[in-house]
């Protein structure tokens, strides 16, 4: 940078050269004219010298000082500095630029700029020239290693003399630029994630103004972001929820607590409300105390609706269950009452028929009485089936676990049905697996009831051929066995699509069979339910016209202690009883029948028409046993029994046996709880009465 010094030397040389030329010319002229010419030359030289001393020298010093200052400032700049012509050629550049870009004469600034940015940069440079002010911009410059760097540049108009230039300075911002790019990419990624979330996200400032809302929330509210930003959060909450929201907002501002879970509805632009489960968190975003509120919400409108519907359905179910239980109780009461009302006259019919059958009758009379007895017994079986079904459905069925001999039970059933099968021309066959134990623990009464129904059906629906009763089994977990009792017949069979229907109440495989063979269709229903109650099952295999096989499968426990068989004579079946019995019964027909049975058994008796009379009679005279009807006027049998037990002494110990037409389980329980010693359900049978009385008065307690 020595342009002023060179210029001064050039001017001085020019003056000296001119003087020499003038002197030489003067020598060659006429000697007469030399001196005036020489004087002019000397004067010219003096003027030139004065000019150099007073004008050129100060200018040289100024330019030198500017050059030194220029070199010192450029050499110590942290960035780059370039002097550009109007055509963007580089006139001069600082050492920093030279070091990074290796500038050579004739280079233009655009040579260091990527092609994609050149037009933009030219526009900025032109703006600086036209506006005569500094213009700041960013662009990419390619260094001598080919690396692209980002620079922050400042273009400023510059003028030297009459000439205009551009002074371009700048700093390398590549690192900051990369950080900004990474930050923008991260922000874009986070924004994408937030908008893609199904969760509603709303960010508010301390004052509750919305500063950010994701796409899911915008879609739910049916409003664009521009309508929501800087609006209060209460703007999208129904009015009646705003006071509560304000209160909780203030609690969060006090950091009490820093996060809460609440349910607030949102109201869309259409007026529709959505129930949202919110998690509102108070977040501190910097050290200066700047805070935000993050509201993360989940739309639970549908789940709340489902929950309400479920609660409504549960309420209806509870009401229906209550109604069903009430209906079941009503049904039980109805069945108990119907049982009592039907069994009371049935007791008279069966009792009278049984007493008549022991009389000397001619054959025709005996046939008529036998028809009455069997028809009444069939009617009683129907009543018992209905009561059994009711007890099973209400869960009141009791299953016993007592020792019994299965082979003996099957043999009794064989003897019971053998004559019936023979009279119909059918062969009845019984088989028992030899290695299988015969002694078991189970409910023999219910097993007998199921098998009686299966064998009766097999004989009923078989016109010719045979019915086979077979018992086999296999060991499970000792001492438990799986027992299979199969009843096979060669009867009419059952169609495949009807085999499950026969286990439904009041249904048969063919409606015509009920007309032809009779029956209510309850037997198999009750049998299967009884089997299920004993953890067993009844299965059927059948083909239409080729017979059927019903198999009762039960888990039974082997009993290794054989039962003692009691001889008939030891069971007092034919021995007359001795004693005095009080018969408390309000029905005159049943009084006569029961009185006749007591006479037949060899017992003395006295009648009482109600419970009050029974208590008075027991106080007046000693009795060996009281037969107490349950349903009587004035005072029923339960109340009378309680009065007698409360008196203590002999009356507190006298055996009392209930006579009742109510055959439900709870009726028996009520009798035992009142202090009774036995229970006989109507209609009363002579042998049943004998067995129950024999338990208490087989030997007379009082001598007369």
mmCIF file of N, CA and C in Angstrom, residues 576-582 598 601-606 622-625 693 697-704:
data_model
loop_
_atom_site.group_PDB
_atom_site.id
_atom_site.type_symbol
_atom_site.label_atom_id
_atom_site.label_comp_id
_atom_site.label_asym_id
_atom_site.label_seq_id
_atom_site.Cartn_x
_atom_site.Cartn_y
_atom_site.Cartn_z
ATOM 1 N N UNK A 576 -96.369 -104.319 65.981
ATOM 2 C CA UNK A 576 -97.297 -103.282 66.440
ATOM 3 C C UNK A 576 -96.596 -102.359 67.429
ATOM 4 N N UNK A 577 -96.968 -101.078 67.375
ATOM 5 C CA UNK A 577 -96.391 -100.084 68.269
ATOM 6 C C UNK A 577 -97.323 -99.865 69.444
ATOM 7 N N UNK A 578 -96.745 -99.455 70.585
ATOM 8 C CA UNK A 578 -97.552 -99.178 71.757
ATOM 9 C C UNK A 578 -97.254 -97.759 72.226
ATOM 10 N N UNK A 579 -98.298 -97.012 72.555
ATOM 11 C CA UNK A 579 -98.102 -95.668 73.041
ATOM 12 C C UNK A 579 -99.330 -94.813 72.814
ATOM 13 N N UNK A 580 -99.267 -93.609 73.304
ATOM 14 C CA UNK A 580 -100.384 -92.671 73.208
ATOM 15 C C UNK A 580 -99.905 -91.442 72.442
ATOM 16 N N UNK A 581 -100.651 -91.096 71.367
ATOM 17 C CA UNK A 581 -100.237 -90.045 70.433
ATOM 18 C C UNK A 581 -101.289 -88.949 70.412
ATOM 19 N N UNK A 582 -100.775 -87.671 70.437
ATOM 20 C CA UNK A 582 -101.655 -86.518 70.238
ATOM 21 C C UNK A 582 -101.557 -86.104 68.780
ATOM 22 N N UNK A 598 -103.065 -94.642 62.690
ATOM 23 C CA UNK A 598 -102.570 -94.832 64.049
ATOM 24 C C UNK A 598 -103.199 -96.077 64.678
ATOM 25 N N UNK A 601 -101.558 -99.092 63.387
ATOM 26 C CA UNK A 601 -100.230 -99.295 63.975
ATOM 27 C C UNK A 601 -100.306 -99.695 65.442
ATOM 28 N N UNK A 602 -101.521 -99.750 66.012
ATOM 29 C CA UNK A 602 -101.688 -100.186 67.400
ATOM 30 C C UNK A 602 -101.499 -99.084 68.402
ATOM 31 N N UNK A 603 -101.704 -97.810 68.015
ATOM 32 C CA UNK A 603 -101.479 -96.675 68.891
ATOM 33 C C UNK A 603 -102.793 -96.038 69.312
ATOM 34 N N UNK A 604 -102.843 -95.583 70.567
ATOM 35 C CA UNK A 604 -103.967 -94.785 71.027
ATOM 36 C C UNK A 604 -103.729 -93.336 70.608
ATOM 37 N N UNK A 605 -104.786 -92.562 70.423
ATOM 38 C CA UNK A 605 -104.613 -91.193 69.956
ATOM 39 C C UNK A 605 -105.695 -90.298 70.518
ATOM 40 N N UNK A 606 -105.402 -88.983 70.466
ATOM 41 C CA UNK A 606 -106.367 -87.957 70.816
ATOM 42 C C UNK A 606 -106.232 -86.847 69.793
ATOM 43 N N UNK A 622 -100.594 -86.821 79.719
ATOM 44 C CA UNK A 622 -99.285 -87.196 79.169
ATOM 45 C C UNK A 622 -99.436 -87.925 77.836
ATOM 46 N N UNK A 623 -98.513 -87.678 76.910
ATOM 47 C CA UNK A 623 -98.480 -88.350 75.606
ATOM 48 C C UNK A 623 -97.051 -88.828 75.337
ATOM 49 N N UNK A 624 -96.964 -89.927 74.566
ATOM 50 C CA UNK A 624 -95.644 -90.438 74.178
ATOM 51 C C UNK A 624 -95.095 -89.696 72.956
ATOM 52 N N UNK A 625 -95.981 -89.071 72.163
ATOM 53 C CA UNK A 625 -95.540 -88.392 70.939
ATOM 54 C C UNK A 625 -96.655 -87.467 70.473
ATOM 55 N N UNK A 693 -92.541 -92.918 63.722
ATOM 56 C CA UNK A 693 -93.009 -93.086 65.104
ATOM 57 C C UNK A 693 -92.141 -94.098 65.832
ATOM 58 N N UNK A 697 -91.266 -94.190 69.808
ATOM 59 C CA UNK A 697 -92.157 -94.932 70.719
ATOM 60 C C UNK A 697 -92.130 -96.428 70.431
ATOM 61 N N UNK A 698 -91.028 -96.960 69.995
ATOM 62 C CA UNK A 698 -90.939 -98.406 69.756
ATOM 63 C C UNK A 698 -91.180 -99.164 71.054
ATOM 64 N N UNK A 699 -90.750 -98.631 72.182
ATOM 65 C CA UNK A 699 -91.055 -99.168 73.499
ATOM 66 C C UNK A 699 -91.882 -98.123 74.236
ATOM 67 N N UNK A 700 -92.954 -98.486 74.844
ATOM 68 C CA UNK A 700 -93.798 -97.497 75.515
ATOM 69 C C UNK A 700 -93.052 -96.792 76.626
ATOM 70 N N UNK A 701 -93.231 -95.492 76.680
ATOM 71 C CA UNK A 701 -92.575 -94.672 77.684
ATOM 72 C C UNK A 701 -93.398 -94.593 78.967
ATOM 73 N N UNK A 702 -94.737 -94.786 78.829
ATOM 74 C CA UNK A 702 -95.626 -94.652 79.984
ATOM 75 C C UNK A 702 -96.513 -95.892 80.065
ATOM 76 N N UNK A 703 -96.671 -96.514 81.214
ATOM 77 C CA UNK A 703 -97.537 -97.679 81.398
ATOM 78 C C UNK A 703 -98.949 -97.215 81.751
ATOM 79 N N UNK A 704 -99.905 -97.858 81.154
ATOM 80 C CA UNK A 704 -101.309 -97.495 81.401
ATOM 81 C C UNK A 704 -102.012 -98.675 82.021
#
